[in-house]
Amino acid sequence: FTGDMRRCGQWVKRQVLIIQLLDGVLRGTAQVMFVSNPVSGLLISTGLFLQNPWWALNSLLGAFVSTVSALLLRLNREAIFAGLHGYNGTLVGMLMAAFSSKGNWYWWLLFPNVFMSMLCPVVSSALSSIMSKWDLPVFTLPFNILTCLHIAATGTAHPYFPEVKIQPKAHLYHNDSLANLSIPQQLFLSVPVGVGQVFGCDSPWTACLVLLALLLCSPAICLHALLGSAAGLCTGLALAAPLEDVYSGLWGYNSALSCIAIGGVFYGLTWQTHILSLICALFCAYVTSATSKLMSVLALPACTWPFCLSTLIFLLLSSENPAICRPPLSAVSCPEENQHYLRQLRMSEKALSSCKGERTLERMEG
């Protein structure tokens, strides 16, 4: 049940399409956190239902529709059933429900949710054709584009799909049961809650299930998620942010994603890239604060724009340090698998260089 469950994936390929879709939707839910594990996706989905069943239903619908849309467009099947065309739909469905001022169980919202989720693989494929020139992932750019498009098109005064009023660092869902805790307790809880805020959730129980899902797949990803959220928390305190925003985890979620991405997912995990991931997380927290204020002028949420911007900057870093090594995008997996891949790559390169040296020596002797 650990890692990306390749044996399970191979078994699923031989099953009927419904089983393949279920596996793809669960993996897509987990891919929001760079995890391709259906059990992790099931744990995360359970956490979303604990937070808000209506939000969770919309997120699963978004993941399902975007996955089916990718199949109909005949995109790469390996990528589809690894969840790479489901995670943007998950976030689109979740956040569209969260930002709607109509509240829970407003069934008309399912129509724009389905439409925007259908567009996720279209936008993702279009961006991928551009980003592939630099061997970069599209991250959650399709989610950011489509969610902001929907909110800008409807606004707060729309008769059928009104949105909540966007303010700098305004949280969507406040857990009043945590207000009676002491300041150290709330600061301690804000670290895992910051990880849960990747899905727009501030429930500690949801955050614990998300962290358990990450730990099940990759301890390195779980560790970097906590470190990134803690880095965002410290930045928020250093910038004298309102404590309510810090407690609700809004300073942590973008930094958590950035720290995971740099700390072993898209770079080989070394102590150099570990430090680089913490720097990226701190930088991302600054970008989050600035982006929130700029986007609020347009009455739009910051979403995960800060994560995409800061992480892409760090992935475009040109370094001659052999410890800062980026595996090809096609080989990217969890940090532990990436380490194994890079180790094998170095061994093959050494064997190839020694073979060339022996041939050169033979020619010189001849």
mmCIF file of C-alpha atoms in Angstrom:
data_model
loop_
_atom_site.group_PDB
_atom_site.id
_atom_site.type_symbol
_atom_site.label_atom_id
_atom_site.label_comp_id
_atom_site.label_asym_id
_atom_site.label_seq_id
_atom_site.Cartn_x
_atom_site.Cartn_y
_atom_site.Cartn_z
ATOM 1 C CA PHE A 1 0.000 0.000 0.000
ATOM 2 C CA THR A 2 3.024 2.319 0.011
ATOM 3 C CA GLY A 3 4.620 4.253 -2.826
ATOM 4 C CA ASP A 4 2.623 4.555 -6.025
ATOM 5 C CA MET A 5 1.186 1.006 -5.769
ATOM 6 C CA ARG A 6 2.453 -0.103 -9.169
ATOM 7 C CA ARG A 7 1.272 -3.692 -8.718
ATOM 8 C CA CYS A 8 -2.215 -2.420 -8.041
ATOM 9 C CA GLY A 9 -1.979 -0.218 -11.144
ATOM 10 C CA GLN A 10 -0.930 -3.173 -13.286
ATOM 11 C CA TRP A 11 -3.827 -5.233 -11.923
ATOM 12 C CA VAL A 12 -6.287 -2.410 -12.586
ATOM 13 C CA LYS A 13 -5.212 -2.231 -16.249
ATOM 14 C CA ARG A 14 -6.652 -5.722 -16.766
ATOM 15 C CA GLN A 15 -10.010 -4.847 -15.206
ATOM 16 C CA VAL A 16 -13.156 -3.274 -16.663
ATOM 17 C CA LEU A 17 -13.265 0.453 -17.382
ATOM 18 C CA ILE A 18 -15.298 1.286 -14.234
ATOM 19 C CA ILE A 19 -12.555 -0.118 -11.989
ATOM 20 C CA GLN A 20 -9.935 1.775 -13.970
ATOM 21 C CA LEU A 21 -11.910 5.005 -13.618
ATOM 22 C CA LEU A 22 -12.332 4.507 -9.861
ATOM 23 C CA ASP A 23 -8.598 3.974 -9.490
ATOM 24 C CA GLY A 24 -7.881 7.002 -11.693
ATOM 25 C CA VAL A 25 -10.250 9.261 -9.722
ATOM 26 C CA LEU A 26 -8.714 8.252 -6.377
ATOM 27 C CA ARG A 27 -5.204 8.741 -7.736
ATOM 28 C CA GLY A 28 -6.286 12.106 -9.156
ATOM 29 C CA THR A 29 -7.517 13.194 -5.731
ATOM 30 C CA ALA A 30 -4.153 12.236 -4.219
ATOM 31 C CA GLN A 31 -2.169 13.848 -7.060
ATOM 32 C CA VAL A 32 -3.126 17.243 -5.659
ATOM 33 C CA MET A 33 -0.344 16.461 -3.140
ATOM 34 C CA PHE A 34 1.964 14.815 -5.753
ATOM 35 C CA VAL A 35 0.910 11.344 -4.647
ATOM 36 C CA SER A 36 -0.271 8.607 -7.036
ATOM 37 C CA ASN A 37 -1.791 6.170 -4.572
ATOM 38 C CA PRO A 38 -5.491 5.141 -4.585
ATOM 39 C CA VAL A 39 -5.512 4.352 -0.857
ATOM 40 C CA SER A 40 -4.104 7.825 -0.154
ATOM 41 C CA GLY A 41 -6.822 9.236 -2.406
ATOM 42 C CA LEU A 42 -9.459 7.342 -0.405
ATOM 43 C CA LEU A 43 -8.104 8.731 2.879
ATOM 44 C CA ILE A 44 -8.077 12.276 1.489
ATOM 45 C CA SER A 45 -11.631 11.899 0.157
ATOM 46 C CA THR A 46 -12.741 10.699 3.603
ATOM 47 C CA GLY A 47 -11.158 13.798 5.119
ATOM 48 C CA LEU A 48 -12.979 16.023 2.644
ATOM 49 C CA PHE A 49 -16.308 14.446 3.626
ATOM 50 C CA LEU A 50 -15.484 15.136 7.272
ATOM 51 C CA GLN A 51 -14.960 18.794 6.404
ATOM 52 C CA ASN A 52 -18.003 19.255 4.166
ATOM 53 C CA PRO A 53 -19.872 16.490 2.283
ATOM 54 C CA TRP A 54 -21.099 18.924 -0.393
ATOM 55 C CA TRP A 55 -17.564 20.102 -1.137
ATOM 56 C CA ALA A 56 -16.320 16.515 -1.212
ATOM 57 C CA LEU A 57 -19.066 15.487 -3.643
ATOM 58 C CA ASN A 58 -18.139 18.324 -5.981
ATOM 59 C CA SER A 59 -14.450 17.435 -5.788
ATOM 60 C CA LEU A 60 -15.102 13.788 -6.706
ATOM 61 C CA LEU A 61 -17.403 14.879 -9.524
ATOM 62 C CA GLY A 62 -14.713 17.225 -10.821
ATOM 63 C CA ALA A 63 -12.078 14.483 -10.733
ATOM 64 C CA PHE A 64 -14.407 12.022 -12.495
ATOM 65 C CA VAL A 65 -15.474 14.444 -15.239
ATOM 66 C CA SER A 66 -11.929 15.639 -15.979
ATOM 67 C CA THR A 67 -10.682 12.032 -16.129
ATOM 68 C CA VAL A 68 -13.472 10.967 -18.520
ATOM 69 C CA SER A 69 -12.899 14.102 -20.601
ATOM 70 C CA ALA A 70 -9.209 13.199 -20.943
ATOM 71 C CA LEU A 71 -10.198 9.691 -22.068
ATOM 72 C CA LEU A 72 -12.579 11.086 -24.695
ATOM 73 C CA LEU A 73 -9.821 13.392 -25.961
ATOM 74 C CA ARG A 74 -7.561 10.320 -26.201
ATOM 75 C CA LEU A 75 -4.781 11.827 -24.150
ATOM 76 C CA ASN A 76 -1.995 9.638 -22.778
ATOM 77 C CA ARG A 77 -3.680 6.762 -20.929
ATOM 78 C CA GLU A 78 -0.732 6.214 -18.580
ATOM 79 C CA ALA A 79 -1.014 9.831 -17.437
ATOM 80 C CA ILE A 80 -4.801 9.611 -17.149
ATOM 81 C CA PHE A 81 -4.836 6.543 -14.914
ATOM 82 C CA ALA A 82 -1.950 7.910 -12.860
ATOM 83 C CA GLY A 83 -4.331 10.717 -11.875
ATOM 84 C CA LEU A 84 -2.509 13.465 -13.769
ATOM 85 C CA HIS A 85 -5.716 14.612 -15.476
ATOM 86 C CA GLY A 86 -7.843 14.366 -12.344
ATOM 87 C CA TYR A 87 -6.226 16.559 -9.719
ATOM 88 C CA ASN A 88 -7.097 19.879 -11.375
ATOM 89 C CA GLY A 89 -10.728 18.736 -11.651
ATOM 90 C CA THR A 90 -10.654 17.811 -7.951
ATOM 91 C CA LEU A 91 -9.595 21.325 -6.981
ATOM 92 C CA VAL A 92 -11.968 23.004 -9.448
ATOM 93 C CA GLY A 93 -14.975 21.141 -8.027
ATOM 94 C CA MET A 94 -13.907 21.641 -4.427
ATOM 95 C CA LEU A 95 -13.169 25.353 -4.641
ATOM 96 C CA MET A 96 -16.147 26.215 -6.837
ATOM 97 C CA ALA A 97 -18.378 24.804 -4.104
ATOM 98 C CA ALA A 98 -16.362 26.555 -1.394
ATOM 99 C CA PHE A 99 -16.507 29.967 -3.069
ATOM 100 C CA SER A 100 -20.235 29.784 -3.837
ATOM 101 C CA SER A 101 -22.310 31.994 -1.545
ATOM 102 C CA LYS A 102 -25.385 29.800 -2.146
ATOM 103 C CA GLY A 103 -24.125 27.416 0.499
ATOM 104 C CA ASN A 104 -24.416 23.640 0.593
ATOM 105 C CA TRP A 105 -26.548 21.444 -1.660
ATOM 106 C CA TYR A 106 -27.168 24.058 -4.336
ATOM 107 C CA TRP A 107 -27.569 21.511 -7.130
ATOM 108 C CA TRP A 108 -27.446 24.021 -9.999
ATOM 109 C CA LEU A 109 -23.760 24.489 -9.210
ATOM 110 C CA LEU A 110 -23.080 21.035 -10.646
ATOM 111 C CA PHE A 111 -23.549 22.367 -14.192
ATOM 112 C CA PRO A 112 -20.688 24.904 -14.174
ATOM 113 C CA ASN A 113 -18.657 22.408 -12.155
ATOM 114 C CA VAL A 114 -19.033 19.780 -14.895
ATOM 115 C CA PHE A 115 -18.256 22.300 -17.627
ATOM 116 C CA MET A 116 -15.115 23.668 -15.967
ATOM 117 C CA SER A 117 -13.929 20.175 -15.068
ATOM 118 C CA MET A 118 -14.348 19.121 -18.703
ATOM 119 C CA LEU A 119 -12.033 21.957 -19.686
ATOM 120 C CA CYS A 120 -9.285 20.891 -17.259
ATOM 121 C CA PRO A 121 -7.592 18.341 -19.574
ATOM 122 C CA VAL A 122 -7.958 20.752 -22.504
ATOM 123 C CA VAL A 123 -6.136 23.549 -20.685
ATOM 124 C CA SER A 124 -3.667 21.084 -19.144
ATOM 125 C CA SER A 125 -2.788 19.561 -22.531
ATOM 126 C CA ALA A 126 -2.395 23.002 -24.113
ATOM 127 C CA LEU A 127 -0.110 24.221 -21.317
ATOM 128 C CA SER A 128 1.833 20.947 -21.371
ATOM 129 C CA SER A 129 2.732 21.438 -25.038
ATOM 130 C CA ILE A 130 4.376 24.727 -24.029
ATOM 131 C CA MET A 131 5.912 23.677 -20.716
ATOM 132 C CA SER A 132 7.343 20.466 -22.190
ATOM 133 C CA LYS A 133 9.926 22.570 -24.039
ATOM 134 C CA TRP A 134 11.577 23.132 -20.657
ATOM 135 C CA ASP A 135 10.503 19.722 -19.276
ATOM 136 C CA LEU A 136 8.302 21.436 -16.673
ATOM 137 C CA PRO A 137 4.981 20.280 -15.196
ATOM 138 C CA VAL A 138 1.790 22.317 -15.519
ATOM 139 C CA PHE A 139 1.107 21.978 -11.780
ATOM 140 C CA THR A 140 -2.277 23.497 -10.849
ATOM 141 C CA LEU A 141 -2.255 26.226 -13.493
ATOM 142 C CA PRO A 142 -5.422 24.841 -15.182
ATOM 143 C CA PHE A 143 -7.244 24.948 -11.838
ATOM 144 C CA ASN A 144 -6.111 28.537 -11.218
ATOM 145 C CA ILE A 145 -7.126 29.687 -14.692
ATOM 146 C CA LEU A 146 -10.549 28.016 -14.747
ATOM 147 C CA THR A 147 -11.531 28.848 -11.158
ATOM 148 C CA CYS A 148 -10.606 32.516 -11.545
ATOM 149 C CA LEU A 149 -12.408 32.544 -14.913
ATOM 150 C CA HIS A 150 -15.610 31.249 -13.311
ATOM 151 C CA ILE A 151 -15.439 33.644 -10.352
ATOM 152 C CA ALA A 152 -14.678 36.639 -12.597
ATOM 153 C CA ALA A 153 -17.521 35.702 -14.944
ATOM 154 C CA THR A 154 -20.117 35.377 -12.184
ATOM 155 C CA GLY A 155 -19.127 37.735 -9.348
ATOM 156 C CA THR A 156 -20.920 38.383 -6.070
ATOM 157 C CA ALA A 157 -24.158 39.731 -7.591
ATOM 158 C CA HIS A 158 -24.899 36.898 -10.032
ATOM 159 C CA PRO A 159 -28.525 35.719 -9.682
ATOM 160 C CA TYR A 160 -27.723 32.005 -10.006
ATOM 161 C CA PHE A 161 -24.044 31.519 -9.160
ATOM 162 C CA PRO A 162 -23.050 34.282 -6.727
ATOM 163 C CA GLU A 163 -19.586 34.135 -5.206
ATOM 164 C CA VAL A 164 -18.402 35.033 -1.721
ATOM 165 C CA LYS A 165 -16.709 38.388 -1.380
ATOM 166 C CA ILE A 166 -12.963 37.924 -1.778
ATOM 167 C CA GLN A 167 -10.743 39.785 0.687
ATOM 168 C CA PRO A 168 -6.980 39.540 1.279
ATOM 169 C CA LYS A 169 -6.384 36.266 3.133
ATOM 170 C CA ALA A 170 -10.104 35.772 3.751
ATOM 171 C CA HIS A 171 -10.705 32.227 4.874
ATOM 172 C CA LEU A 172 -13.609 30.233 3.553
ATOM 173 C CA TYR A 173 -14.471 28.100 6.524
ATOM 174 C CA HIS A 174 -13.757 28.930 10.136
ATOM 175 C CA ASN A 175 -13.663 26.194 12.727
ATOM 176 C CA ASP A 176 -15.127 27.882 15.821
ATOM 177 C CA SER A 177 -14.307 24.895 18.032
ATOM 178 C CA LEU A 178 -10.622 25.832 17.866
ATOM 179 C CA ALA A 179 -11.144 29.391 19.078
ATOM 180 C CA ASN A 180 -11.073 28.352 22.751
ATOM 181 C CA LEU A 181 -7.587 26.841 22.511
ATOM 182 C CA SER A 182 -4.526 28.662 23.789
ATOM 183 C CA ILE A 183 -2.220 30.504 21.375
ATOM 184 C CA PRO A 184 0.540 27.817 21.449
ATOM 185 C CA GLN A 185 -2.057 25.118 20.791
ATOM 186 C CA GLN A 186 -3.553 27.027 17.866
ATOM 187 C CA LEU A 187 -0.096 27.700 16.416
ATOM 188 C CA PHE A 188 0.749 24.006 16.749
ATOM 189 C CA LEU A 189 -2.470 22.974 15.000
ATOM 190 C CA SER A 190 -2.036 25.576 12.249
ATOM 191 C CA VAL A 191 0.881 23.582 10.802
ATOM 192 C CA PRO A 192 -1.148 20.474 9.851
ATOM 193 C CA VAL A 193 -4.185 22.642 9.080
ATOM 194 C CA GLY A 194 -2.022 24.514 6.563
ATOM 195 C CA VAL A 195 -1.565 21.218 4.722
ATOM 196 C CA GLY A 196 -5.329 20.632 4.757
ATOM 197 C CA GLN A 197 -5.889 24.123 3.319
ATOM 198 C CA VAL A 198 -4.490 22.843 0.013
ATOM 199 C CA PHE A 199 -8.061 21.530 -0.397
ATOM 200 C CA GLY A 200 -9.615 24.615 1.222
ATOM 201 C CA CYS A 201 -10.224 22.741 4.505
ATOM 202 C CA ASP A 202 -9.379 23.984 7.987
ATOM 203 C CA SER A 203 -10.533 20.960 10.001
ATOM 204 C CA PRO A 204 -7.674 19.345 11.977
ATOM 205 C CA TRP A 205 -9.263 15.940 11.378
ATOM 206 C CA THR A 206 -9.161 16.473 7.626
ATOM 207 C CA ALA A 207 -5.558 17.650 7.911
ATOM 208 C CA CYS A 208 -4.615 14.526 9.890
ATOM 209 C CA LEU A 209 -6.131 12.248 7.246
ATOM 210 C CA VAL A 210 -4.296 14.152 4.490
ATOM 211 C CA LEU A 211 -1.004 13.767 6.373
ATOM 212 C CA LEU A 212 -1.718 10.074 6.969
ATOM 213 C CA ALA A 213 -2.325 9.679 3.228
ATOM 214 C CA LEU A 214 1.022 11.345 2.490
ATOM 215 C CA LEU A 215 2.836 9.267 5.106
ATOM 216 C CA LEU A 216 1.396 6.075 3.645
ATOM 217 C CA CYS A 217 2.795 6.877 0.211
ATOM 218 C CA SER A 218 5.997 8.728 1.057
ATOM 219 C CA PRO A 219 7.382 9.790 4.467
ATOM 220 C CA ALA A 220 9.571 12.354 2.659
ATOM 221 C CA ILE A 221 6.518 14.055 1.141
ATOM 222 C CA CYS A 222 4.751 14.083 4.521
ATOM 223 C CA LEU A 223 7.795 15.633 6.209
ATOM 224 C CA HIS A 224 8.217 18.330 3.573
ATOM 225 C CA ALA A 225 4.507 19.167 3.703
ATOM 226 C CA LEU A 226 4.792 19.859 7.436
ATOM 227 C CA LEU A 227 8.053 21.783 7.028
ATOM 228 C CA GLY A 228 6.600 23.898 4.235
ATOM 229 C CA SER A 229 3.496 24.710 6.243
ATOM 230 C CA ALA A 230 5.670 25.606 9.250
ATOM 231 C CA ALA A 231 7.797 27.879 7.033
ATOM 232 C CA GLY A 232 4.649 29.662 5.872
ATOM 233 C CA LEU A 233 3.505 30.016 9.497
ATOM 234 C CA CYS A 234 6.831 31.564 10.533
ATOM 235 C CA THR A 235 6.724 33.972 7.593
ATOM 236 C CA GLY A 236 3.206 35.034 8.509
ATOM 237 C CA LEU A 237 4.273 35.750 12.095
ATOM 238 C CA ALA A 238 7.373 37.622 10.879
ATOM 239 C CA LEU A 239 5.211 39.815 8.630
ATOM 240 C CA ALA A 240 2.789 40.503 11.529
ATOM 241 C CA ALA A 241 -0.127 38.842 9.733
ATOM 242 C CA PRO A 242 -3.503 38.677 11.519
ATOM 243 C CA LEU A 243 -3.399 35.706 13.869
ATOM 244 C CA GLU A 244 -6.760 34.467 12.607
ATOM 245 C CA ASP A 245 -5.241 33.984 9.147
ATOM 246 C CA VAL A 246 -2.230 32.209 10.610
ATOM 247 C CA TYR A 247 -4.370 29.896 12.770
ATOM 248 C CA SER A 248 -6.577 28.923 9.810
ATOM 249 C CA GLY A 249 -3.541 27.698 7.849
ATOM 250 C CA LEU A 250 -3.780 30.208 5.008
ATOM 251 C CA TRP A 251 -0.075 31.014 5.265
ATOM 252 C CA GLY A 252 0.900 27.366 4.933
ATOM 253 C CA TYR A 253 -0.782 25.634 2.022
ATOM 254 C CA ASN A 254 1.139 27.181 -0.883
ATOM 255 C CA SER A 255 4.422 26.823 0.985
ATOM 256 C CA ALA A 256 3.626 23.174 1.752
ATOM 257 C CA LEU A 257 3.102 22.427 -1.941
ATOM 258 C CA SER A 258 6.299 24.258 -2.919
ATOM 259 C CA CYS A 259 8.344 22.467 -0.285
ATOM 260 C CA ILE A 260 7.065 19.067 -1.456
ATOM 261 C CA ALA A 261 7.734 19.843 -5.118
ATOM 262 C CA ILE A 262 11.332 20.974 -4.586
ATOM 263 C CA GLY A 263 12.087 18.605 -1.709
ATOM 264 C CA GLY A 264 12.366 15.344 -3.571
ATOM 265 C CA VAL A 265 9.547 15.193 -6.126
ATOM 266 C CA PHE A 266 11.027 17.189 -9.006
ATOM 267 C CA TYR A 267 14.580 17.219 -7.630
ATOM 268 C CA GLY A 268 16.552 14.300 -6.283
ATOM 269 C CA LEU A 269 16.404 14.481 -2.497
ATOM 270 C CA THR A 270 19.754 15.588 -1.043
ATOM 271 C CA TRP A 271 20.558 17.891 1.844
ATOM 272 C CA GLN A 272 21.166 20.660 -0.721
ATOM 273 C CA THR A 273 17.730 20.280 -2.298
ATOM 274 C CA HIS A 274 16.217 19.902 1.183
ATOM 275 C CA ILE A 275 17.548 23.357 2.103
ATOM 276 C CA LEU A 276 16.464 24.649 -1.314
ATOM 277 C CA SER A 277 12.920 23.437 -0.620
ATOM 278 C CA LEU A 278 12.795 25.388 2.656
ATOM 279 C CA ILE A 279 14.018 28.532 0.904
ATOM 280 C CA CYS A 280 11.368 28.023 -1.758
ATOM 281 C CA ALA A 281 8.701 27.609 0.938
ATOM 282 C CA LEU A 282 9.712 30.897 2.603
ATOM 283 C CA PHE A 283 9.773 32.666 -0.756
ATOM 284 C CA CYS A 284 6.362 31.204 -1.602
ATOM 285 C CA ALA A 285 4.877 32.608 1.608
ATOM 286 C CA TYR A 286 5.976 36.106 0.568
ATOM 287 C CA VAL A 287 4.504 35.558 -2.883
ATOM 288 C CA THR A 288 1.266 34.314 -1.307
ATOM 289 C CA SER A 289 0.878 37.492 0.739
ATOM 290 C CA ALA A 290 1.595 39.743 -2.227
ATOM 291 C CA THR A 291 -0.629 37.760 -4.611
ATOM 292 C CA SER A 292 -3.549 37.723 -2.167
ATOM 293 C CA LYS A 293 -3.526 41.503 -1.944
ATOM 294 C CA LEU A 294 -3.135 41.991 -5.689
ATOM 295 C CA MET A 295 -5.843 39.483 -6.617
ATOM 296 C CA SER A 296 -8.294 40.890 -4.056
ATOM 297 C CA VAL A 297 -8.303 44.146 -6.027
ATOM 298 C CA LEU A 298 -9.896 42.141 -8.853
ATOM 299 C CA ALA A 299 -12.156 40.303 -6.354
ATOM 300 C CA LEU A 300 -10.340 37.047 -7.145
ATOM 301 C CA PRO A 301 -8.777 34.480 -4.784
ATOM 302 C CA ALA A 302 -5.049 33.782 -4.774
ATOM 303 C CA CYS A 303 -5.740 30.040 -5.234
ATOM 304 C CA THR A 304 -2.389 28.310 -5.868
ATOM 305 C CA TRP A 305 -0.897 30.950 -8.170
ATOM 306 C CA PRO A 306 1.913 31.633 -5.623
ATOM 307 C CA PHE A 307 2.864 27.951 -5.504
ATOM 308 C CA CYS A 308 3.015 27.694 -9.302
ATOM 309 C CA LEU A 309 5.049 30.880 -9.708
ATOM 310 C CA SER A 310 7.600 30.238 -6.966
ATOM 311 C CA THR A 311 8.092 26.540 -7.765
ATOM 312 C CA LEU A 312 8.547 27.126 -11.493
ATOM 313 C CA ILE A 313 11.195 29.752 -10.695
ATOM 314 C CA PHE A 314 13.112 27.270 -8.549
ATOM 315 C CA LEU A 315 12.768 24.493 -11.136
ATOM 316 C CA LEU A 316 14.288 26.771 -13.785
ATOM 317 C CA LEU A 317 17.350 27.232 -11.586
ATOM 318 C CA SER A 318 20.596 26.666 -13.505
ATOM 319 C CA SER A 319 23.142 25.034 -11.217
ATOM 320 C CA GLU A 320 26.307 23.072 -11.866
ATOM 321 C CA ASN A 321 26.054 21.435 -8.468
ATOM 322 C CA PRO A 322 25.643 17.683 -9.132
ATOM 323 C CA ALA A 323 23.638 17.365 -5.901
ATOM 324 C CA ILE A 324 20.891 19.567 -7.385
ATOM 325 C CA CYS A 325 19.746 17.125 -10.039
ATOM 326 C CA ARG A 326 16.338 17.095 -11.705
ATOM 327 C CA PRO A 327 15.113 13.772 -13.137
ATOM 328 C CA PRO A 328 13.225 13.917 -16.461
ATOM 329 C CA LEU A 329 9.556 14.686 -16.040
ATOM 330 C CA SER A 330 8.560 11.294 -17.469
ATOM 331 C CA ALA A 331 10.472 9.548 -14.643
ATOM 332 C CA VAL A 332 9.167 11.677 -11.750
ATOM 333 C CA SER A 333 7.604 9.705 -8.907
ATOM 334 C CA CYS A 334 7.721 9.884 -5.102
ATOM 335 C CA PRO A 335 11.091 10.998 -3.593
ATOM 336 C CA GLU A 336 12.109 7.460 -2.643
ATOM 337 C CA GLU A 337 11.544 6.208 -6.205
ATOM 338 C CA ASN A 338 13.331 9.253 -7.622
ATOM 339 C CA GLN A 339 16.355 8.455 -5.444
ATOM 340 C CA HIS A 340 16.419 4.901 -6.785
ATOM 341 C CA TYR A 341 16.121 6.141 -10.381
ATOM 342 C CA LEU A 342 18.923 8.706 -10.030
ATOM 343 C CA ARG A 343 21.149 6.147 -8.282
ATOM 344 C CA GLN A 344 20.718 3.726 -11.167
ATOM 345 C CA LEU A 345 21.320 6.530 -13.667
ATOM 346 C CA ARG A 346 24.625 7.471 -11.994
ATOM 347 C CA MET A 347 25.722 3.830 -11.901
ATOM 348 C CA SER A 348 24.979 3.390 -15.612
ATOM 349 C CA GLU A 349 26.831 6.617 -16.418
ATOM 350 C CA LYS A 350 29.864 5.444 -14.426
ATOM 351 C CA ALA A 351 29.772 2.047 -16.152
ATOM 352 C CA LEU A 352 29.524 3.740 -19.534
ATOM 353 C CA SER A 353 32.409 6.117 -18.806
ATOM 354 C CA SER A 354 34.617 3.270 -17.506
ATOM 355 C CA CYS A 355 33.786 1.212 -20.617
ATOM 356 C CA LYS A 356 34.784 4.121 -22.834
ATOM 357 C CA GLY A 357 38.006 4.533 -20.852
ATOM 358 C CA GLU A 358 38.881 0.863 -21.311
ATOM 359 C CA ARG A 359 38.252 1.096 -25.056
ATOM 360 C CA THR A 360 40.444 4.177 -25.320
ATOM 361 C CA LEU A 361 43.217 2.407 -23.392
ATOM 362 C CA GLU A 362 42.977 -0.632 -25.683
ATOM 363 C CA ARG A 363 43.285 1.565 -28.751
ATOM 364 C CA MET A 364 46.334 3.320 -27.295
ATOM 365 C CA GLU A 365 47.983 -0.028 -26.478
ATOM 366 C CA GLY A 366 47.131 -1.336 -29.926
#
